[in-house]
Tab-separated table of C-alpha atoms in Angstrom:
chain	number	residue	atom	x	y	z
V	20	MET	CA	-1.926	-20.440	13.109
V	21	THR	CA	-5.250	-18.969	11.972
V	22	ILE	CA	-5.389	-15.176	11.793
V	23	HIS	CA	-8.575	-13.491	10.597
V	24	TYR	CA	-7.763	-10.361	8.579
V	25	PRO	CA	-10.269	-7.589	7.801
V	26	ASN	CA	-11.174	-7.164	4.116
V	27	GLY	CA	-9.290	-10.312	3.119
V	28	GLN	CA	-5.829	-8.856	3.691
V	29	GLN	CA	-2.918	-11.258	3.747
V	30	PRO	CA	-0.102	-11.482	6.310
V	31	VAL	CA	2.845	-9.142	5.891
V	32	GLN	CA	5.955	-10.778	4.495
V	33	HIS	CA	9.305	-9.589	5.811
V	34	TYR	CA	12.293	-9.390	3.527
V	35	ASN	CA	15.952	-9.828	4.234
V	36	THR	CA	17.820	-6.945	2.677
V	37	HIS	CA	20.665	-9.091	1.370
V	38	ASN	CA	18.783	-12.211	0.305
V	39	GLU	CA	15.541	-10.876	-1.135
V	40	LEU	CA	16.590	-7.886	-3.225
V	41	PRO	CA	17.253	-8.985	-6.830
V	42	THR	CA	20.756	-8.648	-8.154
V	43	PRO	CA	21.507	-6.596	-11.290
V	44	HIS	CA	21.616	-9.853	-13.266
V	45	GLN	CA	18.061	-10.818	-12.381
V	46	SER	CA	15.238	-9.974	-14.741
V	47	ILE	CA	12.918	-7.104	-13.846
V	48	TYR	CA	10.146	-9.659	-14.192
V	49	ALA	CA	11.784	-12.327	-12.042
V	50	LYS	CA	9.334	-11.787	-9.203
V	51	ARG	CA	6.140	-11.486	-11.248
V	52	GLY	CA	3.142	-12.842	-9.371
V	53	MET	CA	3.874	-10.852	-6.215
V	54	SER	CA	0.907	-9.054	-4.705
V	55	LEU	CA	0.922	-5.276	-4.646
V	56	GLU	CA	1.584	-5.420	-0.908
V	57	ASP	CA	4.602	-7.669	-1.491
V	58	GLU	CA	5.931	-5.304	-4.145
V	59	ILE	CA	5.582	-2.284	-1.870
V	60	ASN	CA	7.146	-4.099	1.082
V	61	HIS	CA	10.074	-5.139	-1.080
V	62	SER	CA	10.551	-1.580	-2.338
V	63	ASN	CA	10.314	-0.151	1.164
V	64	GLN	CA	12.996	-2.571	2.331
V	65	TYR	CA	15.244	-1.305	-0.465
V	66	TYR	CA	14.630	2.329	0.520
V	67	LEU	CA	15.307	1.499	4.166
V	68	SER	CA	18.513	-0.405	3.398
V	69	ARG	CA	19.806	2.583	1.401
V	70	HIS	CA	18.777	5.096	4.111
V	71	ILE	CA	16.469	6.842	1.644
V	72	ALA	CA	13.168	6.562	3.554
V	73	VAL	CA	11.647	4.813	6.548
V	74	ILE	CA	8.235	3.525	5.517
V	75	HIS	CA	6.525	0.455	6.955
V	76	LYS	CA	3.234	-1.363	6.840
V	77	LYS	CA	1.168	-0.391	9.847
V	78	PRO	CA	0.630	-3.070	12.491
V	79	THR	CA	-2.918	-3.778	13.602
V	80	PRO	CA	-3.770	-4.747	17.210
V	81	VAL	CA	-4.569	-8.446	17.521
V	82	GLN	CA	-7.051	-10.142	19.856
V	83	LEU	CA	-5.798	-13.597	20.821
V	84	VAL	CA	-8.483	-16.267	20.863
V	85	LYS	CA	-6.673	-19.583	21.239
V	86	VAL	CA	-3.174	-20.129	22.586
V	87	ASP	CA	-1.540	-23.503	23.205
V	88	TYR	CA	1.399	-24.116	25.500
V	89	PRO	CA	3.226	-27.195	24.138
V	90	LYS	CA	6.242	-26.266	26.240
V	91	ARG	CA	6.559	-24.449	29.505
V	92	SER	CA	8.864	-21.885	27.860
V	93	ALA	CA	6.886	-21.352	24.620
V	94	ALA	CA	3.369	-20.400	23.571
V	95	VAL	CA	1.789	-21.100	20.164
V	96	ILE	CA	-0.970	-18.822	18.886
V	97	ARG	CA	-3.624	-20.965	17.175
V	98	GLU	CA	-6.311	-18.378	16.435
V	99	ALA	CA	-6.503	-14.594	16.560
V	100	TYR	CA	-8.645	-11.733	15.311
V	101	PHE	CA	-7.788	-8.184	14.399
V	102	ARG	CA	-9.624	-5.909	16.834
V	103	ARG	CA	-10.479	-3.208	14.306
V	104	PRO	CA	-9.783	-2.240	10.694
V	105	SER	CA	-6.665	-0.171	10.207
V	106	THR	CA	-6.742	3.355	8.783
V	107	THR	CA	-4.371	3.111	5.822
V	108	ASP	CA	-1.763	0.508	4.951
V	109	TYR	CA	1.552	2.358	5.207
V	110	ASN	CA	3.201	5.311	6.880
V	111	GLY	CA	6.658	6.683	7.507
V	112	VAL	CA	9.056	9.542	6.881
V	113	TYR	CA	10.754	10.752	3.695
V	114	ARG	CA	12.722	13.993	3.245
V	115	GLY	CA	11.250	15.291	6.491
V	116	TYR	CA	7.667	14.691	5.355
V	117	TYR	CA	5.166	12.369	6.976
V	118	ILE	CA	4.068	9.804	4.352
V	119	ASP	CA	0.763	7.934	4.586
V	120	PHE	CA	-0.868	5.829	1.898
V	121	ASP	CA	-3.113	2.902	1.063
V	122	ALA	CA	-2.695	0.191	-1.567
V	123	LYS	CA	-5.622	-1.152	-3.582
V	124	GLU	CA	-5.971	-3.624	-6.429
V	125	THR	CA	-8.802	-4.166	-8.896
V	126	ARG	CA	-9.478	-6.659	-11.679
V	127	ASN	CA	-11.488	-4.020	-13.527
V	128	LYS	CA	-9.836	-2.728	-16.661
V	129	ARG	CA	-11.547	0.616	-17.227
V	130	SER	CA	-12.227	2.017	-13.764
V	131	PHE	CA	-11.446	1.723	-10.065
V	132	PRO	CA	-14.450	1.223	-7.709
V	133	LEU	CA	-14.499	3.778	-4.886
V	134	LYS	CA	-16.138	1.193	-2.618
V	135	ASN	CA	-12.637	-0.229	-2.148
V	136	PHE	CA	-12.024	2.695	0.184
V	137	HIS	CA	-13.801	3.139	3.506
V	138	PRO	CA	-14.999	6.464	4.925
V	139	HIS	CA	-12.658	6.225	7.923
V	140	GLN	CA	-9.681	5.824	5.560
V	141	ILE	CA	-10.629	8.922	3.577
V	142	GLN	CA	-11.150	10.891	6.785
V	143	HIS	CA	-7.777	9.750	8.109
V	144	MET	CA	-6.029	10.926	4.945
V	145	ARG	CA	-7.847	14.273	5.059
V	146	GLU	CA	-6.585	14.833	8.596
V	147	CYS	CA	-3.028	13.894	7.625
V	148	VAL	CA	-3.068	16.230	4.615
V	149	ALA	CA	-4.409	19.046	6.819
V	150	GLN	CA	-1.292	18.615	8.981
V	151	GLY	CA	1.033	18.867	5.988
V	152	GLY	CA	1.478	15.149	5.382
V	153	ILE	CA	1.886	13.521	1.968
V	154	CYS	CA	-0.976	11.110	1.313
V	155	PHE	CA	-1.854	9.062	-1.746
V	156	ALA	CA	-3.278	5.813	-3.014
V	157	PHE	CA	-1.499	3.056	-4.871
V	158	ILE	CA	-3.959	1.687	-7.425
V	159	LYS	CA	-3.117	-1.417	-9.420
V	160	PHE	CA	-5.111	-2.711	-12.386
V	161	THR	CA	-4.073	-6.329	-12.028
V	162	GLU	CA	-5.453	-7.582	-15.352
V	163	LEU	CA	-3.448	-4.930	-17.208
V	164	ASP	CA	-0.459	-4.953	-14.830
V	165	LEU	CA	-0.691	-1.159	-14.604
V	166	LEU	CA	0.116	0.694	-11.421
V	167	TYR	CA	-0.576	4.320	-10.527
V	168	LEU	CA	0.024	6.631	-7.590
V	169	LEU	CA	-2.962	8.947	-7.136
V	170	PRO	CA	-2.479	11.970	-4.822
V	171	ALA	CA	-4.992	12.199	-2.001
V	172	SER	CA	-6.314	15.560	-3.202
V	173	ASN	CA	-7.472	13.931	-6.440
V	174	LEU	CA	-8.937	10.975	-4.573
V	175	PHE	CA	-10.904	13.340	-2.327
V	176	LYS	CA	-12.407	15.018	-5.395
V	177	TYR	CA	-13.847	11.783	-6.741
V	178	TRP	CA	-14.936	10.630	-3.294
V	179	ASP	CA	-16.874	13.859	-2.720
V	180	GLN	CA	-18.449	13.690	-6.175
V	181	GLN	CA	-19.636	10.180	-5.380
V	182	GLN	CA	-21.205	11.404	-2.146
V	183	ASN	CA	-23.104	14.009	-4.172
V	184	GLY	CA	-24.539	11.560	-6.685
V	185	GLY	CA	-21.573	11.267	-9.042
V	186	ARG	CA	-19.780	8.199	-10.365
V	187	LYS	CA	-18.996	5.427	-7.910
V	188	SER	CA	-15.705	4.747	-9.614
V	189	ILE	CA	-12.721	6.570	-11.073
V	190	LEU	CA	-12.018	6.023	-14.747
V	191	ARG	CA	-8.591	4.579	-15.439
V	192	ALA	CA	-8.055	7.344	-17.981
V	193	ASP	CA	-8.596	9.942	-15.241
V	194	ILE	CA	-6.217	8.149	-12.889
V	195	ALA	CA	-3.594	8.035	-15.636
V	196	ASN	CA	-4.107	11.743	-16.346
V	197	GLU	CA	-4.121	13.005	-12.748
V	198	GLY	CA	-1.817	10.472	-11.111
V	199	TYR	CA	1.645	9.090	-11.758
V	200	GLN	CA	2.240	5.770	-13.461
V	201	ILE	CA	4.787	3.637	-11.626
V	202	HIS	CA	6.942	1.472	-13.875
V	203	TYR	CA	8.623	-1.691	-12.648
V	204	GLN	CA	12.393	-1.754	-12.452
V	205	LEU	CA	15.143	-3.762	-10.750
V	206	ASN	CA	15.779	-1.915	-7.494
V	207	PRO	CA	13.558	-0.729	-6.050
V	208	ARG	CA	10.880	-2.783	-7.740
V	209	LEU	CA	8.436	0.112	-7.454
V	210	PRO	CA	10.325	3.445	-7.574
V	211	TYR	CA	7.351	5.318	-6.188
V	212	LEU	CA	9.347	7.938	-4.320
V	213	ASN	CA	10.048	9.566	-7.697
V	214	ALA	CA	6.341	10.391	-7.834
V	215	VAL	CA	6.367	11.519	-4.201
V	216	ASP	CA	9.161	13.954	-5.128
V	217	LYS	CA	6.795	15.518	-7.666
V	218	ILE	CA	4.021	15.823	-5.071
V	219	ILE	CA	6.467	17.547	-2.708
V	220	ALA	CA	7.618	19.879	-5.481
V	221	ALA	CA	4.005	20.832	-6.188
V	222	LYS	CA	3.576	21.830	-2.523
V	223	ALA	CA	6.515	24.247	-2.668
């Protein structure tokens, strides 16, 4: 089946809690090569299976273009388009807080281009933050295998500076200084809720 994704996104992979989570005897690096989306999905499945948080990738409405009916009782989708770009990638609930975030990757080593975000995504996060939600961006420097969680308030600062003639990117050094580095581990693969705990603590 052909599905046309906005911005080159790939289909969501679903994980079986018992079969996909690595055992304590597996190497931390056993699943290297996973995309950032795969890593987040895998971590979210761990959090869900342990009743820690309920966070999922957002579905996007699909416009069916071509459907075949090889059997009277079954239909096969051959081609489809997403009707519109989504706002951000993930949302859910953790510790009573609404969680909303986007995941971005770059091959750059020194900075993250702000063009990877769209105005409607920034506006969506602003509205969520205004309602007391916890919003942030996952930013992965793929060539360096470095991953950071950048709070939305810091992202807004650089976005607004760009709109006023400032840099069109965020230096990796600034992301490292103002965000939280996420280190790989066994389970969950990305323990990003530790950083979310710090964001919540800062709100108190």
